[in-house]
PDB file of C-alpha atoms in Angstrom:
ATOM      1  CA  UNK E 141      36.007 -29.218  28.668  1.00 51.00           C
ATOM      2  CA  UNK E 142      32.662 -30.805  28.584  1.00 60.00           C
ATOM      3  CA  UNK E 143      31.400 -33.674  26.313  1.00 70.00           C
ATOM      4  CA  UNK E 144      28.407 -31.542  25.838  1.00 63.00           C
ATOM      5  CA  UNK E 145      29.734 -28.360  24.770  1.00 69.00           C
ATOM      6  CA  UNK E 146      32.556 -30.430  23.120  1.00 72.00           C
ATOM      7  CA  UNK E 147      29.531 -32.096  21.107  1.00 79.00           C
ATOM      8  CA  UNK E 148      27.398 -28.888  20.731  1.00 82.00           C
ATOM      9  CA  UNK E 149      30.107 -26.549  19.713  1.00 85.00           C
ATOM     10  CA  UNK E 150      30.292 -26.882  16.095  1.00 87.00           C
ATOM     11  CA  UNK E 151      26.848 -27.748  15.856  1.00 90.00           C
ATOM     12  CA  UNK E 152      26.327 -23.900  17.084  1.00 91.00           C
ATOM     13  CA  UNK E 153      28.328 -22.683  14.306  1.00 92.00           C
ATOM     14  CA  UNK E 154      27.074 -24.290  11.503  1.00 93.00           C
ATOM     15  CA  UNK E 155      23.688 -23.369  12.481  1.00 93.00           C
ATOM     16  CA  UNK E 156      24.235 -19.569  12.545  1.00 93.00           C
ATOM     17  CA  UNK E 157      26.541 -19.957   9.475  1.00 94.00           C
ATOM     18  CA  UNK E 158      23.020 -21.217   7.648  1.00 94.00           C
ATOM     19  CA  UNK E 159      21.769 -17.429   8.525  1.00 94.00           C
ATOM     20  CA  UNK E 160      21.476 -15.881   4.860  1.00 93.00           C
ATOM     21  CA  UNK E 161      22.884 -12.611   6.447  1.00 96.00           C
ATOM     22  CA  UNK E 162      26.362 -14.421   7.790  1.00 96.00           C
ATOM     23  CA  UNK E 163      29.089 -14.103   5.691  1.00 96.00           C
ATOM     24  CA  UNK E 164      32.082 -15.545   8.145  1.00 96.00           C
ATOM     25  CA  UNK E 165      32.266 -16.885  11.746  1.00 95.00           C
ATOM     26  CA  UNK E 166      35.452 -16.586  13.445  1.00 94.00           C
ATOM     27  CA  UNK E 167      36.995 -17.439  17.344  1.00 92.00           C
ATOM     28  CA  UNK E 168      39.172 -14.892  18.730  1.00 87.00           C
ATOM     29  CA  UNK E 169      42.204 -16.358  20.644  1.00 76.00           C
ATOM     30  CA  UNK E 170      43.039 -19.696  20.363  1.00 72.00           C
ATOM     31  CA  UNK E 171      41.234 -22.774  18.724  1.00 70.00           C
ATOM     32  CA  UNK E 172      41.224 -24.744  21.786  1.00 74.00           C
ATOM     33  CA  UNK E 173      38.437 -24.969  23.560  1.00 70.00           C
ATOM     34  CA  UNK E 174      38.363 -23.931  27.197  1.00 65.00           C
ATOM     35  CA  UNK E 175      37.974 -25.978  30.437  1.00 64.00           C
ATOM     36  CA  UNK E 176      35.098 -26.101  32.641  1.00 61.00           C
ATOM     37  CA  UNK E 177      34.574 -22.654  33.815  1.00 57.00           C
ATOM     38  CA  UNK E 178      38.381 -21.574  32.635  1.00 61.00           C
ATOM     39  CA  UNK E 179      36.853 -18.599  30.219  1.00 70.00           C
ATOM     40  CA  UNK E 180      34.089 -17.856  27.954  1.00 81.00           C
ATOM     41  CA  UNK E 181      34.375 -17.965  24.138  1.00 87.00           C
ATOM     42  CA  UNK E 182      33.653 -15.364  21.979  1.00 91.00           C
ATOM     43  CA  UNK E 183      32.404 -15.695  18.836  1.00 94.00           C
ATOM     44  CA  UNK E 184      32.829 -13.048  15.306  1.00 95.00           C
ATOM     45  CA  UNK E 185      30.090 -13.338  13.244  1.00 97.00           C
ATOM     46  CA  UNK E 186      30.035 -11.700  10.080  1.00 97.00           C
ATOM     47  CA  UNK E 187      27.360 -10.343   8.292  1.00 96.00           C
ATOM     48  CA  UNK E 188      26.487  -8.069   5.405  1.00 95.00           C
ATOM     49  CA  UNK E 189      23.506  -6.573   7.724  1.00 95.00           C
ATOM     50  CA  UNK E 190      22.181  -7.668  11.493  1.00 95.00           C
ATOM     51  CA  UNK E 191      20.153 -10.445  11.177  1.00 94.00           C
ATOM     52  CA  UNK E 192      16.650  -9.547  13.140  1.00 94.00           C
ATOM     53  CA  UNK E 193      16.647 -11.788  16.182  1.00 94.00           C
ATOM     54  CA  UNK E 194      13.882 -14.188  14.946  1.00 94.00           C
ATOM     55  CA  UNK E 195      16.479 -15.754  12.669  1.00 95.00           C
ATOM     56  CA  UNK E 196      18.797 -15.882  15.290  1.00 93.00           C
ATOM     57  CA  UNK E 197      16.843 -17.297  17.521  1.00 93.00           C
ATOM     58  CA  UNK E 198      16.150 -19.962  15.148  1.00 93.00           C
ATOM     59  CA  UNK E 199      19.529 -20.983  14.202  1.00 92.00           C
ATOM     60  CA  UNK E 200      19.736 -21.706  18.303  1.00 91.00           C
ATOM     61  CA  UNK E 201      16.109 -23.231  19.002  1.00 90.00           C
ATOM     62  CA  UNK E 202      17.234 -25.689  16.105  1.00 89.00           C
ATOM     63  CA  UNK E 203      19.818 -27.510  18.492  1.00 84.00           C
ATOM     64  CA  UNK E 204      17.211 -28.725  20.579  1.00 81.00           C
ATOM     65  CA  UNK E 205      18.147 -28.514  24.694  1.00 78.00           C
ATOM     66  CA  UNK E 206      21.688 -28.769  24.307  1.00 76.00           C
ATOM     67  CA  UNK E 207      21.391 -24.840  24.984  1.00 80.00           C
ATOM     68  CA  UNK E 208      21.069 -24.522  28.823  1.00 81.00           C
ATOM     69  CA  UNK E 209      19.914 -20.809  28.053  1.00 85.00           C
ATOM     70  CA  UNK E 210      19.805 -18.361  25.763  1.00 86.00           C
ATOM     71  CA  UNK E 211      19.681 -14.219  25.685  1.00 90.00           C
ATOM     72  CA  UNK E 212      19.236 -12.222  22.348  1.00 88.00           C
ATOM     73  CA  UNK E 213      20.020  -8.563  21.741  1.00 88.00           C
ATOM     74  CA  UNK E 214      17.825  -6.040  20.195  1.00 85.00           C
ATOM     75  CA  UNK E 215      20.439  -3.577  19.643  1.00 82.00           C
ATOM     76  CA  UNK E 216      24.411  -3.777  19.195  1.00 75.00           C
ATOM     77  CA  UNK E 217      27.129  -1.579  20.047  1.00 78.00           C
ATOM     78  CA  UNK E 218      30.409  -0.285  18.675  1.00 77.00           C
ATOM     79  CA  UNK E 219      33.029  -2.316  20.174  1.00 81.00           C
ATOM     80  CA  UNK E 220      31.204  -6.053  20.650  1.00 83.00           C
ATOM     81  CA  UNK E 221      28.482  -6.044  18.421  1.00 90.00           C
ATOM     82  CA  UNK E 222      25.209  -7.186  18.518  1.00 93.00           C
ATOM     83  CA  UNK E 223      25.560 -10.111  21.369  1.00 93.00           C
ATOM     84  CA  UNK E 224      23.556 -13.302  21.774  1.00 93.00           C
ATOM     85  CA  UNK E 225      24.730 -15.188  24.838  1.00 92.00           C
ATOM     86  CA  UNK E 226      24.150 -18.974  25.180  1.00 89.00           C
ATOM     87  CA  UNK E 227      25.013 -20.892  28.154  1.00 87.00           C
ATOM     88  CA  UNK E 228      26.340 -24.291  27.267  1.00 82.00           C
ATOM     89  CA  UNK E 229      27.525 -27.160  29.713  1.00 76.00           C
ATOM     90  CA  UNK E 230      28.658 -24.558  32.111  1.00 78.00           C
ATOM     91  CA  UNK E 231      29.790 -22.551  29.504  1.00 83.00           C
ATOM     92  CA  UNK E 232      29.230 -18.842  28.315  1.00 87.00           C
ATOM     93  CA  UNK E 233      29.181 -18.431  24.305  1.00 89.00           C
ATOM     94  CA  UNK E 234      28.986 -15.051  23.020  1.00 92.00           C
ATOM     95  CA  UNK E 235      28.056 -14.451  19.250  1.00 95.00           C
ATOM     96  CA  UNK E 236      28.845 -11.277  18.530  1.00 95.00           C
ATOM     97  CA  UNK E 237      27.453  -9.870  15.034  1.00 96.00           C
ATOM     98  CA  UNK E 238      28.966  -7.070  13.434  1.00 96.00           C
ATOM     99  CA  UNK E 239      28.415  -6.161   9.850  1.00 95.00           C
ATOM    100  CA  UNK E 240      31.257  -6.210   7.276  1.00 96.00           C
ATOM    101  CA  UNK E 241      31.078  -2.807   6.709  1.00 96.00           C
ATOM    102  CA  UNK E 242      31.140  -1.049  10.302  1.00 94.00           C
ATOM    103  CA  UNK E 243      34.645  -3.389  10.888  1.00 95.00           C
ATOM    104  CA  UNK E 244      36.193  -2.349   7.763  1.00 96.00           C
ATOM    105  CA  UNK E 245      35.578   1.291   9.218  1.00 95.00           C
ATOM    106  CA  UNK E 246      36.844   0.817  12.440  1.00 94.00           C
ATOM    107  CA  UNK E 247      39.833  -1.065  11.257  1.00 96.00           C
ATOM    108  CA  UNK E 248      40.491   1.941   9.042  1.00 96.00           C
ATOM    109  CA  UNK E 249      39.700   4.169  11.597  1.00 95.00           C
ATOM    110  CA  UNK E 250      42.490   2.192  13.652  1.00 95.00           C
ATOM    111  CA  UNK E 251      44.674   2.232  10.853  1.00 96.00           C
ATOM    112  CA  UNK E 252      44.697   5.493   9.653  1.00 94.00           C
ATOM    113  CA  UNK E 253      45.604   7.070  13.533  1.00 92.00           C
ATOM    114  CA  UNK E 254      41.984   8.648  13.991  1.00 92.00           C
ATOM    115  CA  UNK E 255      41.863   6.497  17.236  1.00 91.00           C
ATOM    116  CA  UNK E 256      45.046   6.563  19.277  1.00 91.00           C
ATOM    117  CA  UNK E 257      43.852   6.245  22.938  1.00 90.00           C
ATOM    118  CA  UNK E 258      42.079   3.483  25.159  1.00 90.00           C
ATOM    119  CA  UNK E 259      38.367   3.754  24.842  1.00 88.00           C
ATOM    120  CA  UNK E 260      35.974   3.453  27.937  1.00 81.00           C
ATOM    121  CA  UNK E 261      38.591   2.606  30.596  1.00 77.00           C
ATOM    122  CA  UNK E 262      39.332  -1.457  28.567  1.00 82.00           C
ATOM    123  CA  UNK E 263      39.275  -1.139  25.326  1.00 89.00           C
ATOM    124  CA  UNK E 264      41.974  -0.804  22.755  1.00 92.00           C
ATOM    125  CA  UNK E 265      41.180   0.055  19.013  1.00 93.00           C
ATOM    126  CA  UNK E 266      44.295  -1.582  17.849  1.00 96.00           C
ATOM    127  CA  UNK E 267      43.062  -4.540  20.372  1.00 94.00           C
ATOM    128  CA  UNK E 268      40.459  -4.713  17.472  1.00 93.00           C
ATOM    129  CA  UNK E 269      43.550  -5.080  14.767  1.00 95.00           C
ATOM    130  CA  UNK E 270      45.109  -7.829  16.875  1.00 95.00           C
ATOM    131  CA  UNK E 271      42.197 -10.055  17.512  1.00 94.00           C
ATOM    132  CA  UNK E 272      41.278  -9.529  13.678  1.00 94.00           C
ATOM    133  CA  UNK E 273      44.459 -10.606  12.708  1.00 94.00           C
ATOM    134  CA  UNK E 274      45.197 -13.614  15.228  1.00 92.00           C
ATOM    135  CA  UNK E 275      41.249 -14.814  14.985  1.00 94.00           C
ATOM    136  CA  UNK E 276      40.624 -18.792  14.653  1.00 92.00           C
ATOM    137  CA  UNK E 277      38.508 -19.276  11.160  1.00 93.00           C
ATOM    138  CA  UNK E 278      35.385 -21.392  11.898  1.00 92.00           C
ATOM    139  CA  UNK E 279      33.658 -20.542   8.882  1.00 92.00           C
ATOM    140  CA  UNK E 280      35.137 -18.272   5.907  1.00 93.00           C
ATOM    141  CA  UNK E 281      32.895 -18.713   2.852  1.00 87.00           C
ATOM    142  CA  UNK E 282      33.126 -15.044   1.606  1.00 89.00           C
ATOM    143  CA  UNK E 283      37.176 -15.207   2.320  1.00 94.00           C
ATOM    144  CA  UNK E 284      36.014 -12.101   4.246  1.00 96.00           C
ATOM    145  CA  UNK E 285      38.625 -13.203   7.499  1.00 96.00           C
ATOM    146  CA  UNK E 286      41.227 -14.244   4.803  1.00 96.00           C
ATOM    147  CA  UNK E 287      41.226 -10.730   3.109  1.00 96.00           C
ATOM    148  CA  UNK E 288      41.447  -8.764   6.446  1.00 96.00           C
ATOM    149  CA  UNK E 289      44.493 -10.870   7.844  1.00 96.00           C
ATOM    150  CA  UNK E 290      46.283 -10.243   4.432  1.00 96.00           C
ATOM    151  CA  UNK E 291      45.227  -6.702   5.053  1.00 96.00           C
ATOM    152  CA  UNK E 292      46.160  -6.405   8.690  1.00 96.00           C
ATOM    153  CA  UNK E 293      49.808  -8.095   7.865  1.00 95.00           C
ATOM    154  CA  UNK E 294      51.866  -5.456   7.198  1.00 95.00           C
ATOM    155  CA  UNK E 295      51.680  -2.846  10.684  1.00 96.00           C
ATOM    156  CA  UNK E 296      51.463   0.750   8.897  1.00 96.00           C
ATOM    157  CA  UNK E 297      54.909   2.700   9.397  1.00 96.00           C
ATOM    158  CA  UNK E 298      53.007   6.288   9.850  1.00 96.00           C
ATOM    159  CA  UNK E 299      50.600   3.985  12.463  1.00 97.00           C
ATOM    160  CA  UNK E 300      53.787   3.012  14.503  1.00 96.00           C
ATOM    161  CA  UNK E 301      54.991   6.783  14.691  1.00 95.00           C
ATOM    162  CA  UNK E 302      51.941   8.432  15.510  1.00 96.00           C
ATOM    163  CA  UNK E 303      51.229   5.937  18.173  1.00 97.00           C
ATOM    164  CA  UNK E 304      54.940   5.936  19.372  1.00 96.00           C
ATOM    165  CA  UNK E 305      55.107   9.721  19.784  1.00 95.00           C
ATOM    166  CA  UNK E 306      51.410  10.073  21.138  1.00 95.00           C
ATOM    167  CA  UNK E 307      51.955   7.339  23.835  1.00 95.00           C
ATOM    168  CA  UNK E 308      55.625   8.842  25.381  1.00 93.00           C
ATOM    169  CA  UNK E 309      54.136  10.733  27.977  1.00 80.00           C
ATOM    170  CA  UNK E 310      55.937  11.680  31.089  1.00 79.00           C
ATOM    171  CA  UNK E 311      54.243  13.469  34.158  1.00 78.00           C
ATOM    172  CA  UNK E 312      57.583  14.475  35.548  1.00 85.00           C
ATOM    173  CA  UNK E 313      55.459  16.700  37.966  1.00 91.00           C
ATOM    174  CA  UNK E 314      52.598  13.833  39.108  1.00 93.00           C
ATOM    175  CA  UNK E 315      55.342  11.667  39.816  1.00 93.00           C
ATOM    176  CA  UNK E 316      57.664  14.308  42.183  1.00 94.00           C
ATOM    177  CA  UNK E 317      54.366  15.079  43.964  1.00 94.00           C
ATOM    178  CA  UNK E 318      53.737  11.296  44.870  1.00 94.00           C
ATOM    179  CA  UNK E 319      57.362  10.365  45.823  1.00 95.00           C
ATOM    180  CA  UNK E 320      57.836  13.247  47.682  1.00 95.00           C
ATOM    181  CA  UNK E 321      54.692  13.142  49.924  1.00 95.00           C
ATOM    182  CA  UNK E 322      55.697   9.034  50.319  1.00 95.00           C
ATOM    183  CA  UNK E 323      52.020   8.446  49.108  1.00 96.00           C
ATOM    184  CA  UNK E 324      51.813   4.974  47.744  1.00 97.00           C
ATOM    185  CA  UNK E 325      48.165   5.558  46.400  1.00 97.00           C
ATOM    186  CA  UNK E 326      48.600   8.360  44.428  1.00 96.00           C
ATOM    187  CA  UNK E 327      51.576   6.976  43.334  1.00 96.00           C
ATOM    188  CA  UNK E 328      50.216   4.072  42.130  1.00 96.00           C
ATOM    189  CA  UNK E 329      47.542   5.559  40.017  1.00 95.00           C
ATOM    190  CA  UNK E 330      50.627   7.968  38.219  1.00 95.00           C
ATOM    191  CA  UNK E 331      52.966   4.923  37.002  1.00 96.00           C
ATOM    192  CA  UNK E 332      49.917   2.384  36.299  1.00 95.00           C
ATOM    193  CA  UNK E 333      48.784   5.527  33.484  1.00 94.00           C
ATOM    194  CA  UNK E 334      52.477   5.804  32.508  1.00 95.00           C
ATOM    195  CA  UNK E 335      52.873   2.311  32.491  1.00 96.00           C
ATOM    196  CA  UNK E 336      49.748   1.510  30.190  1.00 95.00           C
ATOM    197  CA  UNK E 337      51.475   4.711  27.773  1.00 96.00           C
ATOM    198  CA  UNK E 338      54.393   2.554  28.018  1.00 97.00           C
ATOM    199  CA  UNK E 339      53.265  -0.277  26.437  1.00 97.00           C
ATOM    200  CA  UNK E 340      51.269   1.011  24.064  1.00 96.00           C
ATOM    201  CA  UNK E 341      54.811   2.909  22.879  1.00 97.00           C
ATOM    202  CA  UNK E 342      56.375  -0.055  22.823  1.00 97.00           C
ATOM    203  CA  UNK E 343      54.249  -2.396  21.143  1.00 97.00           C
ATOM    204  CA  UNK E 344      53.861   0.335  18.536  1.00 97.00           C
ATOM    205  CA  UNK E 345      57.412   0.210  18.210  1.00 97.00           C
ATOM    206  CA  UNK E 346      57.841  -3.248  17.124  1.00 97.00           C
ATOM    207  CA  UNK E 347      54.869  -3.186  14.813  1.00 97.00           C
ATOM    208  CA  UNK E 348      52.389  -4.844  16.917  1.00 97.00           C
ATOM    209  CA  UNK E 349      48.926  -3.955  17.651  1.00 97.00           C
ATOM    210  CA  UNK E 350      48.626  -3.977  21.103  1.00 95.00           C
ATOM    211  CA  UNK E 351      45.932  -5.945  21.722  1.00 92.00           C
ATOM    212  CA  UNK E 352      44.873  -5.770  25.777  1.00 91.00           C
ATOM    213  CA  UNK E 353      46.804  -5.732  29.062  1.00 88.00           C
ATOM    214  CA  UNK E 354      46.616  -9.534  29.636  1.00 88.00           C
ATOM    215  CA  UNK E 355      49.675 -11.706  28.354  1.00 89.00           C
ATOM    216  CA  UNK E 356      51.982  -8.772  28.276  1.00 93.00           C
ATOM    217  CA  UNK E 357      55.198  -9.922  29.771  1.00 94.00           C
ATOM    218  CA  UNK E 358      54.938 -12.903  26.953  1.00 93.00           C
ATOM    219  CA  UNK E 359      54.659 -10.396  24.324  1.00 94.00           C
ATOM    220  CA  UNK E 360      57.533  -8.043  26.086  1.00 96.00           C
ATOM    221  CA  UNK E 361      59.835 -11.131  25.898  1.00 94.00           C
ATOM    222  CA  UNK E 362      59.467 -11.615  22.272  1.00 95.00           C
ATOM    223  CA  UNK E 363      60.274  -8.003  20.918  1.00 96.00           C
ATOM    224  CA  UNK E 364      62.878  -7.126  19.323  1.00 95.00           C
ATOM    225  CA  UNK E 365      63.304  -3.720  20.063  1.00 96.00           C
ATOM    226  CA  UNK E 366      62.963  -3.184  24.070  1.00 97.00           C
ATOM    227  CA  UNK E 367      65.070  -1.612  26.715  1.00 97.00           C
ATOM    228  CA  UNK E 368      67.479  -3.353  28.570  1.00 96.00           C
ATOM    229  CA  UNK E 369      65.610  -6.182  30.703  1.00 95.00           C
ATOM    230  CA  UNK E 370      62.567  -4.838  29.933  1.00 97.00           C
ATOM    231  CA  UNK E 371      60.089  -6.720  31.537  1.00 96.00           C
ATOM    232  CA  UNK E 372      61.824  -7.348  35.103  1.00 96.00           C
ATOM    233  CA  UNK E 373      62.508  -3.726  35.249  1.00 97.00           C
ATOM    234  CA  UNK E 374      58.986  -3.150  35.021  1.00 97.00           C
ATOM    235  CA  UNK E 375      57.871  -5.700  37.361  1.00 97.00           C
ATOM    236  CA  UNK E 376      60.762  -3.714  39.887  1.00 97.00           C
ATOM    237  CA  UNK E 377      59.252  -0.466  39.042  1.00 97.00           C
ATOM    238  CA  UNK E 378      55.554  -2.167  40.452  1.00 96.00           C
ATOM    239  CA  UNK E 379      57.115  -3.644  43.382  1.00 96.00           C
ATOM    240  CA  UNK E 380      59.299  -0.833  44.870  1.00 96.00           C
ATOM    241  CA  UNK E 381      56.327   1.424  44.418  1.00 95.00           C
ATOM    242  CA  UNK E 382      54.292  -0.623  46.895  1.00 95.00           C
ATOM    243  CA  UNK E 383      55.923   0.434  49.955  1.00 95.00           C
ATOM    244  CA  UNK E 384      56.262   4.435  50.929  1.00 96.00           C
ATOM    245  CA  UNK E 385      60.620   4.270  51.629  1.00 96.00           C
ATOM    246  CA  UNK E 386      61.198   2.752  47.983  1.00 96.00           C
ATOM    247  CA  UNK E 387      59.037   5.232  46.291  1.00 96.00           C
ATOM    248  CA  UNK E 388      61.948   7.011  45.005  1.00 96.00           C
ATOM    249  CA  UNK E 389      63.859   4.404  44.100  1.00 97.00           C
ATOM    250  CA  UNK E 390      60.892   2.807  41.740  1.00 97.00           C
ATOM    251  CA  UNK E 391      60.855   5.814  40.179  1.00 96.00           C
ATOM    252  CA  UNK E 392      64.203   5.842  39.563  1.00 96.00           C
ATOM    253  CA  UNK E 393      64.085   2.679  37.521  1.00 97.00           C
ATOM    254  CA  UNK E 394      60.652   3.725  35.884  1.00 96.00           C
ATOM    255  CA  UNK E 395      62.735   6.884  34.507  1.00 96.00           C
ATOM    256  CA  UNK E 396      65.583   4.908  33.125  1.00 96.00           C
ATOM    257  CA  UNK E 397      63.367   2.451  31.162  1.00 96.00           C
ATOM    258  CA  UNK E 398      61.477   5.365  30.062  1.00 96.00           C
ATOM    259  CA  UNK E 399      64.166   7.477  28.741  1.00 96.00           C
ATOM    260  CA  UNK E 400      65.738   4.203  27.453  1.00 96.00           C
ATOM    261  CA  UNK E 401      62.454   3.569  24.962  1.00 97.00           C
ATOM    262  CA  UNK E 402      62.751   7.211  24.240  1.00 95.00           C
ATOM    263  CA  UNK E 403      65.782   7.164  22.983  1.00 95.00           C
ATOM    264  CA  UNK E 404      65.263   3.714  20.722  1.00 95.00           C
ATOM    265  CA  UNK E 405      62.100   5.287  19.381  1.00 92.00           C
ATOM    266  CA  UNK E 406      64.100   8.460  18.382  1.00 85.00           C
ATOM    267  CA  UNK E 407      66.641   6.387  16.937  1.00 74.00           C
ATOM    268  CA  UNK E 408      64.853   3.721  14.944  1.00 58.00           C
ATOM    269  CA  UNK E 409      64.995   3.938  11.219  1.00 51.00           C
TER     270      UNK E 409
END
């Protein structure tokens, strides 16, 4: 990391914390900042309304040229907000404004099974649980992050069923076709959707809002509830389906862990 952006970090947030509108700044992921071009960081920011962009805009123009550049939104959208990106020592720093009320809905939303499947191609409505409830505090002077991490701690029993039973697909048929015409392609595209059902199954098994596809094999590893070798088997089920003579036999093991997380699911209390 950067002296600079080590220097002009906080800075940043306690300038837009000074916004009337802002209510509570939060980091998702970790605390740490990252190295020199490892990642961006994104930024929660709180409000109880938008602030217009003139305010924003002054919050940043008050830290001088530490700000390489900067680019302010007119309008937001539904899964990141309204998004100001600075560009800091190399760095990209979103601030992403959403209003209090339009994430207690979607959390709700989330919550209450309304949305149970992956949303334009990426993104995960219970990835919006998991960030909320794993996000780094930078500024909580409403308690606002403190209240939805006590709310987000207990995982919803009907939530873990719904998404359980909605997510065990199998496309017995999809996958005969592609083993049986030894197309690698096709095949690929059959067990990467059953795979993705797969884990959303799973992590709804074990109560945890599956937050995005990156990190998975950590999160695999720490379940309590899994098939067999879980992980490795699905690792086996990627590499056997890369070649057009071991099509059959990935499948093979996909089935097994399949039926194996079928049968736990059907059998949990």
């Amino acid at each position: 990391m950067g002296k600079l952006l080590e220097e002009s970090y906080p800075l940043i947030i306690n300038s837009v914390s000074e916004i009337n509108e802002v209510v509570a700044i939060g980091k998702s992921g970790r605390s740490k900042l990252p190295e020199h071009g490892e990642s961006d960081i994104d930024i929660y920011v709180f409000c109880s309304r938008i602030p217009e962009i003139k305010s924003r805009k002054a919050a940043i123009d008050r830290l001088g040229n530490v700000i390489s550049s900067a680019n302010y939104s007119e309008r937001g959208g539904r899964f990141w907000g309204t998004i100001d990106f600075l560009f800091v020592d190399n760095t990209d720093i979103c601030l992403m404004y959403f209003t209090t009320a339009e994430m207690d809905k979607e959390i709700e939303l989330v919550l209450n099974g309304t949305h149970l499947d992956r949303e334009e191609e990426s993104f995960y409505p219970t990835g919006r649980c998991a960030t909320m409830l794993s996000i780094c505090e930078l500024n909580d002077k409403s308690g606002y992050i403190a209240r939805m991490k006590e709310h987000l701690s207990v995982y919803p029993q009907e939530l873990s069923i719904r998404l359980f039973n909605h997510h065990m697909r199998h496309d017995g048929e999809d996958f005969d076709r592609a083993v049986s015409r030894s197309d690698v392609l096709f095949y690929h595209a059959v067990v990467e959707n059953a795979i993705d059902h797969f884990l959303q199954a799973l992590f709804a098994l074990n109560k945890c809002f599956f937050p995005s596809r990156k990190r998975t094999i950590g999160f695999i590893n720490g379940f309590d509830i899994k098939p067999l070798n879980c992980a490795n088997r699905l690792l086996q089920t990627i590499e056997l389906g890369a070649k057009p003579e071991t099509l059959s036999d990935s499948y093979a093991v996909w089935y097994s862990l399949y039926k194996e997380l079928f049968d736990l699911g059907n059998h949990a209390e």
